[in-house]
Short mmCIF file of C-alpha atoms in Angstrom, two decimals:
data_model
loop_
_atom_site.label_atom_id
_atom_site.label_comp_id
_atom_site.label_asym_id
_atom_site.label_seq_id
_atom_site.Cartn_x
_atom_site.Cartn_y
_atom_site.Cartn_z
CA UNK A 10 0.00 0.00 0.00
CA UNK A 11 1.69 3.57 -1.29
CA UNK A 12 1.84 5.95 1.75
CA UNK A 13 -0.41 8.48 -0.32
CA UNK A 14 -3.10 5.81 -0.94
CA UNK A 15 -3.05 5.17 2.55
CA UNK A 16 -3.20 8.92 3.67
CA UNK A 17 -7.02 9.77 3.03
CA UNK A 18 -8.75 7.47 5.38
CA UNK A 19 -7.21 8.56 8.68
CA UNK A 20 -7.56 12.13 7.45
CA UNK A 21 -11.27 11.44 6.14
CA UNK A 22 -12.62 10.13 9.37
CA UNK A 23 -11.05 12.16 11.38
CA UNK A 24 -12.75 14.93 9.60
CA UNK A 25 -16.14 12.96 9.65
CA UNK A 26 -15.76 12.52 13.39
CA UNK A 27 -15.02 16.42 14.19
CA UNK A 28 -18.10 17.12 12.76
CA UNK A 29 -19.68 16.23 15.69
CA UNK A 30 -19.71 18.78 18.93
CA UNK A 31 -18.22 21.01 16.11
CA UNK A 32 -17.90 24.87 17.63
CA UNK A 33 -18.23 27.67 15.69
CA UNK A 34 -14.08 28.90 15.41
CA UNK A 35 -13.50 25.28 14.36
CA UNK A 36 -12.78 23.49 17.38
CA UNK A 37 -15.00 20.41 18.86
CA UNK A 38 -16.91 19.95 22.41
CA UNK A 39 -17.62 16.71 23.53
CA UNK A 40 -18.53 16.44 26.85
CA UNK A 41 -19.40 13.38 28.81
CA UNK A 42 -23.36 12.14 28.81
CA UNK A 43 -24.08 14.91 26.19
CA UNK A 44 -26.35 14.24 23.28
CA UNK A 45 -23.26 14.80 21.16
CA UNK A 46 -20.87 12.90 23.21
CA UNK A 47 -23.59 9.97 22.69
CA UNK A 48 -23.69 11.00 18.69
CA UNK A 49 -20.18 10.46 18.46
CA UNK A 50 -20.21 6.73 20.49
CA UNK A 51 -22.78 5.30 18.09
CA UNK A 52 -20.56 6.94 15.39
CA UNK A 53 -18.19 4.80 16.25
CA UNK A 54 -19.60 1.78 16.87
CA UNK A 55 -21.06 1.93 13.30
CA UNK A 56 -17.39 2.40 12.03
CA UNK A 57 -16.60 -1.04 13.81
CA UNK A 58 -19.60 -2.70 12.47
CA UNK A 59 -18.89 -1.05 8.63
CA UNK A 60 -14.91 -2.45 9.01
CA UNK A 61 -16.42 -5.87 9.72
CA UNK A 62 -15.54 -5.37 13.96
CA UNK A 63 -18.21 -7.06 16.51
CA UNK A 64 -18.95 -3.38 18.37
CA UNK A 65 -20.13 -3.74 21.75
CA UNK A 66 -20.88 -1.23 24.86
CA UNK A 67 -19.98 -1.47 28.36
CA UNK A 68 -22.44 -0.05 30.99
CA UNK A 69 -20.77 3.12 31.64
CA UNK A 70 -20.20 3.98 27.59
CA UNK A 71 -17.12 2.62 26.34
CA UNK A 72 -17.23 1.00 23.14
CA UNK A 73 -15.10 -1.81 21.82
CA UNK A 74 -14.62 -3.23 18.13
CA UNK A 75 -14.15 -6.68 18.37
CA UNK A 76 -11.80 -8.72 16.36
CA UNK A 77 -11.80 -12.66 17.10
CA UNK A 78 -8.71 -14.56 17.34
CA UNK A 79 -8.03 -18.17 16.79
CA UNK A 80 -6.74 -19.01 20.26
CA UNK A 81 -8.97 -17.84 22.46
CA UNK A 82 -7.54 -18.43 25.52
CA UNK A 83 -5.08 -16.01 25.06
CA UNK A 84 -5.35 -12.35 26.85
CA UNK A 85 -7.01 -9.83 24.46
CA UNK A 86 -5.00 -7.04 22.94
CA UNK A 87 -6.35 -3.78 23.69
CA UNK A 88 -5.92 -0.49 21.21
CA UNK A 89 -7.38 2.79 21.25
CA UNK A 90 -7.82 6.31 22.87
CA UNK A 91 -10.85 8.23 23.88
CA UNK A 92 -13.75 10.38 22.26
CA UNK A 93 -14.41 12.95 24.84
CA UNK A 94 -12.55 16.58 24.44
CA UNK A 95 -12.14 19.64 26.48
CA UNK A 96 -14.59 22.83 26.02
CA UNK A 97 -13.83 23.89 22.48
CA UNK A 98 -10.44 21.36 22.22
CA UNK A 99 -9.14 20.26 19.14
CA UNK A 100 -9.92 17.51 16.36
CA UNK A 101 -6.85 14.93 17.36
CA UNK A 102 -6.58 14.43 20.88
CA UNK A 103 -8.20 11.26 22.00
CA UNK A 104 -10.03 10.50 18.43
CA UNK A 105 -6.65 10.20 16.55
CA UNK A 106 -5.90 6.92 19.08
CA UNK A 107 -9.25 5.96 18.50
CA UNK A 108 -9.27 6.04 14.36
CA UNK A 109 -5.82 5.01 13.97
CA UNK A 110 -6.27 1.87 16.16
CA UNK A 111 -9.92 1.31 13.72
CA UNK A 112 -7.60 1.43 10.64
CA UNK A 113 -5.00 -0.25 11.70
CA UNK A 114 -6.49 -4.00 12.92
CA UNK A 115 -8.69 -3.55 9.83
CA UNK A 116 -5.60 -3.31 7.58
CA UNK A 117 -4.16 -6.33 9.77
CA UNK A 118 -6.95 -8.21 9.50
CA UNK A 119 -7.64 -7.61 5.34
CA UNK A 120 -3.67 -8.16 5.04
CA UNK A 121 -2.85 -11.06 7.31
CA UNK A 122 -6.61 -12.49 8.22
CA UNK A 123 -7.58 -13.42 11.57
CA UNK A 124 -5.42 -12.63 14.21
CA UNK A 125 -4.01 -15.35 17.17
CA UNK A 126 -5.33 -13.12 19.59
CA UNK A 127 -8.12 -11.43 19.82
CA UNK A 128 -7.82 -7.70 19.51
CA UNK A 129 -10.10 -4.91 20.62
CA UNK A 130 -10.31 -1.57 19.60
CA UNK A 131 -11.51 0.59 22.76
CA UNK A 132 -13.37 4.20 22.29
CA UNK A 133 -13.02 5.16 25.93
CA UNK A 134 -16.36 7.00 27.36
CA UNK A 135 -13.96 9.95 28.81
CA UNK A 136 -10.71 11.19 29.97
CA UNK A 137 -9.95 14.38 29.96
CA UNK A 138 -12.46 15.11 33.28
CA UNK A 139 -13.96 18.33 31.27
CA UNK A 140 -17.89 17.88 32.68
CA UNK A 141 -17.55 16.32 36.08
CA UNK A 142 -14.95 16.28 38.61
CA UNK A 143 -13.59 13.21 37.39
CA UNK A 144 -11.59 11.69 34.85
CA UNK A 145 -10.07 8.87 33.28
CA UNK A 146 -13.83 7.48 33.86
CA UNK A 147 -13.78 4.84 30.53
CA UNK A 148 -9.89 3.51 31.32
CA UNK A 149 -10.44 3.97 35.51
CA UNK A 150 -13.45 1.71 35.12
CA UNK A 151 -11.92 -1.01 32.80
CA UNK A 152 -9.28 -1.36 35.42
CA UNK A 153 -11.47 -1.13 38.90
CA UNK A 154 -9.88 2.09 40.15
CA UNK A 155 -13.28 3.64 40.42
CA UNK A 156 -15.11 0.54 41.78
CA UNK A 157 -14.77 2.11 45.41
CA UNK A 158 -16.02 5.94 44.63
CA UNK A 159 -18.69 7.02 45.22
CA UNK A 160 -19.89 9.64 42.72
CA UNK A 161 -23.75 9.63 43.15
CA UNK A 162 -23.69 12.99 44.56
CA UNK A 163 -21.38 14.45 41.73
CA UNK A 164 -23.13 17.25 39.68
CA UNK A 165 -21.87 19.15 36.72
CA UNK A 166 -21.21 23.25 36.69
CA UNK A 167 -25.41 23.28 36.02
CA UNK A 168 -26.20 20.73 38.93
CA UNK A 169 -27.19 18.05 36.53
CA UNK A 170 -26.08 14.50 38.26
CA UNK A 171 -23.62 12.82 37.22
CA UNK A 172 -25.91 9.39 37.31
CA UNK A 173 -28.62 11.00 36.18
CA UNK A 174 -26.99 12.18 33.42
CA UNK A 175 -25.04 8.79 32.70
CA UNK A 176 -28.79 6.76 32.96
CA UNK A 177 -30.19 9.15 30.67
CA UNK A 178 -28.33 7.17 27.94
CA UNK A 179 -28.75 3.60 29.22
CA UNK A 180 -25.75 3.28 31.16
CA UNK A 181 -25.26 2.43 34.63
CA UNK A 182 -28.55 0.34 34.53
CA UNK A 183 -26.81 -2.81 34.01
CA UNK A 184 -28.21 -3.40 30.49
CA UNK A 185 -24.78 -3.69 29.32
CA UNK A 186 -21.16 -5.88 30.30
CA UNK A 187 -20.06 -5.05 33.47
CA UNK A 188 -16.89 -2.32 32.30
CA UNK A 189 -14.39 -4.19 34.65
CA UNK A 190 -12.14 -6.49 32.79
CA UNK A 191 -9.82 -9.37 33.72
CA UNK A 192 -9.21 -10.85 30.32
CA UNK A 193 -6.76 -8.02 28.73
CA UNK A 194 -2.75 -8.70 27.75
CA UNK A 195 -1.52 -5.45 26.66
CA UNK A 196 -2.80 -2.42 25.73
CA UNK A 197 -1.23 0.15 22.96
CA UNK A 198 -2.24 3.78 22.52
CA UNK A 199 -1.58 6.33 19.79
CA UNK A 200 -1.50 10.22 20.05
CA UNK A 201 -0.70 13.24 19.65
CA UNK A 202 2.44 14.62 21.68
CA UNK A 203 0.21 17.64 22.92
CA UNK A 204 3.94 19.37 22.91
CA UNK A 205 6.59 21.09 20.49
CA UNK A 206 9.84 18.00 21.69
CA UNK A 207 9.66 15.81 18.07
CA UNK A 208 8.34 18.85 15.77
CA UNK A 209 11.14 21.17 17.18
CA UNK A 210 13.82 18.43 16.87
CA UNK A 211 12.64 17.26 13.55
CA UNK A 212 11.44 14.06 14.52
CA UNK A 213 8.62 11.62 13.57
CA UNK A 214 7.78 9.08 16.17
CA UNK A 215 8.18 9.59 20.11
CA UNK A 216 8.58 6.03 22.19
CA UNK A 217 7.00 7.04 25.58
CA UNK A 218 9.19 5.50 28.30
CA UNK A 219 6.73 6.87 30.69
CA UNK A 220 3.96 9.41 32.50
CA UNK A 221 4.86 11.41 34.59
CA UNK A 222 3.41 11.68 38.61
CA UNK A 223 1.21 14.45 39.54
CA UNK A 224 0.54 16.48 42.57
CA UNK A 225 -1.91 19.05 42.92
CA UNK A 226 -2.53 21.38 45.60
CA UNK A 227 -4.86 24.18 47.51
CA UNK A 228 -3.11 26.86 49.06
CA UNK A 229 -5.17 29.36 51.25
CA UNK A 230 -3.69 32.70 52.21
CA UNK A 231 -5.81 34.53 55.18
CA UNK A 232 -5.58 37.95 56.25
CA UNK A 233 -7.93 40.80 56.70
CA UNK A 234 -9.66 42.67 54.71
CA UNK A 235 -9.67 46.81 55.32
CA UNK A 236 -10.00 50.04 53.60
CA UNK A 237 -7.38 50.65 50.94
CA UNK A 238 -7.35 54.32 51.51
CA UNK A 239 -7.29 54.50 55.15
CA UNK A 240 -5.09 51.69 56.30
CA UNK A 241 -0.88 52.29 56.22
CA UNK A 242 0.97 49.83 55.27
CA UNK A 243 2.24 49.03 58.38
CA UNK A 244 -0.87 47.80 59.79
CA UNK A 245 -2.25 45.84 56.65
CA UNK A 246 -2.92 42.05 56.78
CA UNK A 247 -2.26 41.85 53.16
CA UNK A 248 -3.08 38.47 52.06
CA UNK A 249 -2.66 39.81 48.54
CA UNK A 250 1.50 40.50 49.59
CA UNK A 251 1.94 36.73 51.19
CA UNK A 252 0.62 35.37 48.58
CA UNK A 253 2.18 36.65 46.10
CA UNK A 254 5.45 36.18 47.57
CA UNK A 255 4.72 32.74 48.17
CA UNK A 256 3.90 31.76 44.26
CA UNK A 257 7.21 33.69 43.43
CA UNK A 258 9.09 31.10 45.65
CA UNK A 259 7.29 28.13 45.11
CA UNK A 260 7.87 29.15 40.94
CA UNK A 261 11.21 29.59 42.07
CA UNK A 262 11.89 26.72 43.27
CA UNK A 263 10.42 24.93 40.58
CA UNK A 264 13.49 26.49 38.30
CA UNK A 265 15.84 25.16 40.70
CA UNK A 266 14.89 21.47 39.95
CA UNK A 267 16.35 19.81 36.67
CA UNK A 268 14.35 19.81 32.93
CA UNK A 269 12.14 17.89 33.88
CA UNK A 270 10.02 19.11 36.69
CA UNK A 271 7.16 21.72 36.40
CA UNK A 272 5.06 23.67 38.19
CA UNK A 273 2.07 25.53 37.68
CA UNK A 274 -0.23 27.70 39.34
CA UNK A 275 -3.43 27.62 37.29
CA UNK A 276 -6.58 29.26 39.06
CA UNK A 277 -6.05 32.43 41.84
CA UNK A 278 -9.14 33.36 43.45
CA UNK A 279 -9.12 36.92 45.59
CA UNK A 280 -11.72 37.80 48.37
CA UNK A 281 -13.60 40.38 48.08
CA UNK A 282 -11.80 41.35 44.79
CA UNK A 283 -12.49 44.79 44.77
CA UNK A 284 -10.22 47.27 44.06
CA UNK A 285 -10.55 49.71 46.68
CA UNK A 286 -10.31 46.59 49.99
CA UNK A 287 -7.30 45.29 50.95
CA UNK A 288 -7.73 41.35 49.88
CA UNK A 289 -8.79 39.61 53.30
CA UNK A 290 -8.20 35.65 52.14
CA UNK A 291 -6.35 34.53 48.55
CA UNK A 292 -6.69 30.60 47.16
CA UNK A 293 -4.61 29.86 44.43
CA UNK A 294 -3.78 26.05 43.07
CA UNK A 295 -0.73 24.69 42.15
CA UNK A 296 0.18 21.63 39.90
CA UNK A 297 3.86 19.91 40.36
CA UNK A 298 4.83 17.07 37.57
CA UNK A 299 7.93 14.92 37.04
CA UNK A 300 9.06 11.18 35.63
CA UNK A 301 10.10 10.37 39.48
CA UNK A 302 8.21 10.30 42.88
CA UNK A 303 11.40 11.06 44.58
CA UNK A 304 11.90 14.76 42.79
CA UNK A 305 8.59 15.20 43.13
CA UNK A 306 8.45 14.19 46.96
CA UNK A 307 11.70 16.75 47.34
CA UNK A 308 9.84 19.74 45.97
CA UNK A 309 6.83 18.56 48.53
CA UNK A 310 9.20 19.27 51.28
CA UNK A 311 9.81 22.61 49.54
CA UNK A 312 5.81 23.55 49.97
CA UNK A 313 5.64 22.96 53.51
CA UNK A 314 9.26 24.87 54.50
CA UNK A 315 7.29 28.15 52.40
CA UNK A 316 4.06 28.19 53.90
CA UNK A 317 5.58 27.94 57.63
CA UNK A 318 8.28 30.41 56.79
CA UNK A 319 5.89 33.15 55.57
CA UNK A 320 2.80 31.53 57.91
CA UNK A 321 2.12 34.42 61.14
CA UNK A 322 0.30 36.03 63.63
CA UNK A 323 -1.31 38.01 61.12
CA UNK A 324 -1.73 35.97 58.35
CA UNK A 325 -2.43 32.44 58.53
CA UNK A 326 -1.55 29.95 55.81
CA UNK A 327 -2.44 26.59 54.86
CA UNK A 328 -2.01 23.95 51.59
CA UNK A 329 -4.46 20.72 51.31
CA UNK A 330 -2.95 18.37 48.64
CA UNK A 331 -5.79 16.97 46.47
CA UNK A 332 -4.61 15.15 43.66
CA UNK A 333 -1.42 12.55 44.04
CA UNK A 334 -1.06 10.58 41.10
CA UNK A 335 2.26 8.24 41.02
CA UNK A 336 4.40 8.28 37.76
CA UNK A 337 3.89 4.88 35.47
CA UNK A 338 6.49 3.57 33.09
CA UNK A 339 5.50 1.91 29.64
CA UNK A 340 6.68 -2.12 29.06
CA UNK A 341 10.29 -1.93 28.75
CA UNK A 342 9.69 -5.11 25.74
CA UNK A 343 7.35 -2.51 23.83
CA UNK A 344 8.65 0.31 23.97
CA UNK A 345 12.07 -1.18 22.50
CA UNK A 346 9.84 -2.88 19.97
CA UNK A 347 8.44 -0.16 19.09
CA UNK A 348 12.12 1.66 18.66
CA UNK A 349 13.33 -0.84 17.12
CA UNK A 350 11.06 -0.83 14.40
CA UNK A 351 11.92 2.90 14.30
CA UNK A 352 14.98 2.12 13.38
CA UNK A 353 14.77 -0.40 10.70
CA UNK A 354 12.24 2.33 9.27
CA UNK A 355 14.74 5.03 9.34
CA UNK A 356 12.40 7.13 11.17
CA UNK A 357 13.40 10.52 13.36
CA UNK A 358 12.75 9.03 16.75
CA UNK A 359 13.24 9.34 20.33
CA UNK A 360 12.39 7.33 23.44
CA UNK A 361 10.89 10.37 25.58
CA UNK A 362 8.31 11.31 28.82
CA UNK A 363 4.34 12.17 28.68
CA UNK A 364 3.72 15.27 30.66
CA UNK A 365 0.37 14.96 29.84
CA UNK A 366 -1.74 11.98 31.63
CA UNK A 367 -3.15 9.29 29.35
CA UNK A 368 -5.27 6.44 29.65
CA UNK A 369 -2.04 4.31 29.19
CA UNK A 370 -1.43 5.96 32.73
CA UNK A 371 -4.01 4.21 33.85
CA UNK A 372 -3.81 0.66 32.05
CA UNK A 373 0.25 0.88 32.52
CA UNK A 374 -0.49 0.69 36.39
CA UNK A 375 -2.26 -2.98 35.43
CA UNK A 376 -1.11 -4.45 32.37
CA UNK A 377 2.18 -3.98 29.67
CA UNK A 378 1.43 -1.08 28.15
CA UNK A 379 2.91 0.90 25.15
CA UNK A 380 2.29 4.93 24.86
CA UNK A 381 3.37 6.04 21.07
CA UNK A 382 3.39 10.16 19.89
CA UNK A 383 3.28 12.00 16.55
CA UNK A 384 4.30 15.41 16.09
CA UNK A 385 1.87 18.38 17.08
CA UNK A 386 2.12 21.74 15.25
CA UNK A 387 3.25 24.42 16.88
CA UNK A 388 2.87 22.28 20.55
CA UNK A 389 -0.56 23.33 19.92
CA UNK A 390 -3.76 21.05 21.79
CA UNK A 391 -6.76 21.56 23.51
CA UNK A 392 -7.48 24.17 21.42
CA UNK A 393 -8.97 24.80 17.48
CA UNK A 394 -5.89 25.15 16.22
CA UNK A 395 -4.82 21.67 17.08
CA UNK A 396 -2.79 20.17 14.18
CA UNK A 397 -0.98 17.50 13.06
CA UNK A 398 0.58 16.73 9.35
CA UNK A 399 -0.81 13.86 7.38
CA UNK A 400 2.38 12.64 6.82
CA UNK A 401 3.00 11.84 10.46
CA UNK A 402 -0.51 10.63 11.20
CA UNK A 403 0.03 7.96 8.89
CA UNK A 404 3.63 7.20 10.45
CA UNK A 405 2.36 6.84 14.00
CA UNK A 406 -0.96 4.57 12.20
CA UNK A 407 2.12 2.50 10.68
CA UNK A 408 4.14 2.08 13.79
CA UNK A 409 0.74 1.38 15.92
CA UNK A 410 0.44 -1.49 12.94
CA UNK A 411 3.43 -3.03 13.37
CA UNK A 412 3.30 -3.47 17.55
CA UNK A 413 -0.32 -4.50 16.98
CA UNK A 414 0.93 -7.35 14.57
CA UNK A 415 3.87 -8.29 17.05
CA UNK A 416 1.43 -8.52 19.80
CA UNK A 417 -1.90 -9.95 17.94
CA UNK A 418 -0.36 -12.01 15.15
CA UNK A 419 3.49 -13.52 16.37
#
């Protein structure tokens, strides 16, 4: 099959799929339990049936593409990505995975026939945690990490339920296969890099050796509020001055650690926020991220040495972690098959890190699991602009091919 023969199906239904949640600047919103979000499901699991897949649902909304293999004994090989986006995200993220995994067993399957192993081709229900305050729902369900919440309180930003919302389209009623799985082997996933690493350095294919760990945090800055006019500064209780010295050091400190590490503060809320009172009580957030618990632990150490240095009398401060997710590597035996077949391609690779979570976060903590990137424009995602060439769609659709036949077929 030429390469340019091979380049208008990926492109064609990834265009056919963005149609769907479409936004007016040219980005797409799929939420969770949204009539679109459904849209785009049953979308997919008519793809599976055209390609000549048995498609089936789980009961919380994934959807699998079923391909049988001779011994069925064997684990099943897992492939795919997810459907849902952000609020006006991009055309690639999550759907790319999904497509490319579509395209590739049915190119298997037409060019080698039925498979040893059976291999399914997973549209997770949701990842990105865009609706409710959850995420990873599809992959976290697959695996049991969610068996134990409890999420029938959990409302969106409108105060629609979460269960409500998820029963509205037949799920969660039991009419479907429990979503838990034991049967799986590995589980491969294709996407976008979400990042400028291969496009700046020229580069093709990226060989994930791993996700990084994340810890998130609340930090709450109290003081007291007063007249801005009629208070000197020597007797303020500026929370507004704390706090702001305390995001310079904890930014600083987040220079002081090697490449690798980052730290954000991403939401900083101000009471009363009006611009004639001295701010009485400041809550900001702040996201840390790294390959290795241990850095990541270090700059932990960091917080709490800040917030009692700068903590008072006269203004009281306080972090609550809320998020601690450990970093997962990728199969060692993949991701070198995967490089290797780089190689003997003469493709621009690299082995590299995910700062981005993935449902291969989540199915790397269970089973071997293999994380593969192509190029994004500009670093560009989450956004309309999202981009990525044809050329190196169809290079990370090839790759994807060849683990899937290693896994499915040797």
């Amino acid at each position: 099959m030429k390469t340019q023969q091979s380049l208008a199906p990926i492109t064609s239904v990834i265009e056919e799929l963005a149609r769907i949640g479409k936004t007016k600047d040219g980005g797409v919103t799929r939420l969770l339990y949204t009539p679109v979000w459904f849209q785009a499901q049953q979308t997919i699991h008519q793809l599976f049936k055209q390609h000549g897949f048995a498609p089936f649902y789980d009961d919380i909304g994934n959807v699998y593409g079923r391909v049988e293999g001779t011994n069925q004994e064997e684990p099943v090989v897992l492939t795919g990505s997810h459907i849902d986006t952000v609020v006006n995200g991009g055309k690639y993220d999550g759907a790319y995975g999904v497509l490319a995994s579509l395209l590739a067993v049915s190119e298997l399957v037409h060019t080698h026939g039925q498979p040893k192993r059976t291999i399914d081709v997973v549209s997770f229900c949701e990842e990105e945690g865009s609706r409710f305050p959850l995420n990873f729902w599809g992959s976290g369900n697959l695996t049991g990490i969610h068996q134990d919440k409890n999420d029938r309180e959990t409302k969106d930003s409108n105060g629609k339920s979460f269960y409500d919302e998820m029963n509205e389209y037949g799920f969660g009623l039991g009419h479907y296969q429990n979503p838990l799985r034991h049967d799986l082997g590995h589980f491969v996933e294709l996407h976008i890099e979400q990042g400028s690493i291969l496009e700046d350095a020229g580069e093709s294919l990226g060989i994930v050796k791993g996700i990084v760990g994340q810890k998130r945090f609340i930090f709450t800055v109290t003081g007291e509020s007063n007249h801005a006019g009629t208070t000197p500064m020597n007797k303020r209780r500026d929370a507004m001055d704390t706090a702001t010295t305390l995001v310079q050091k904890l930014i600083q400190a987040g220079h002081s650690m090697d490449d690798s590490f980052v730290a954000t503060v991403g939401q900083f809320n101000v009471l009363p926020n009006t611009p004639n009172v001295i701010p009485g009580q400041i809550t900001f957030t702040l996201d840390i991220r790294h390959p290795h618990s241990e850095t990541l632990d270090v700059y932990h150490e960091r917080i709490y040495s800040f917030v009692n240095e700068l903590g008072s009398s006269d203004i009281a401060v306080s972090v609550q972690q809320y998020s601690d997710v450990s970093p997962v590597s990728m199969s060692e035996d993949l991701t070198t098959l995967a490089y290797d077949y780089a190689q003997q391609s003469n493709l621009k690779s690299r082995y590299m890190y995910s700062g981005a979570g993935h449902d291969a976060q989540i199915l790397g903590s269970a089973i071997p699991t293999c994380l593969l990137f192509v190029p994004s424009v500009k670093g560009i995602s989450h956004s309309p602009h999202e981009y990525t060439k044809q050329e190196d769609l169809q290079v990370g659709l090839d790759a994807l091919k060849h683990v899937l036949y290693q896994l499915a077929y040797e």
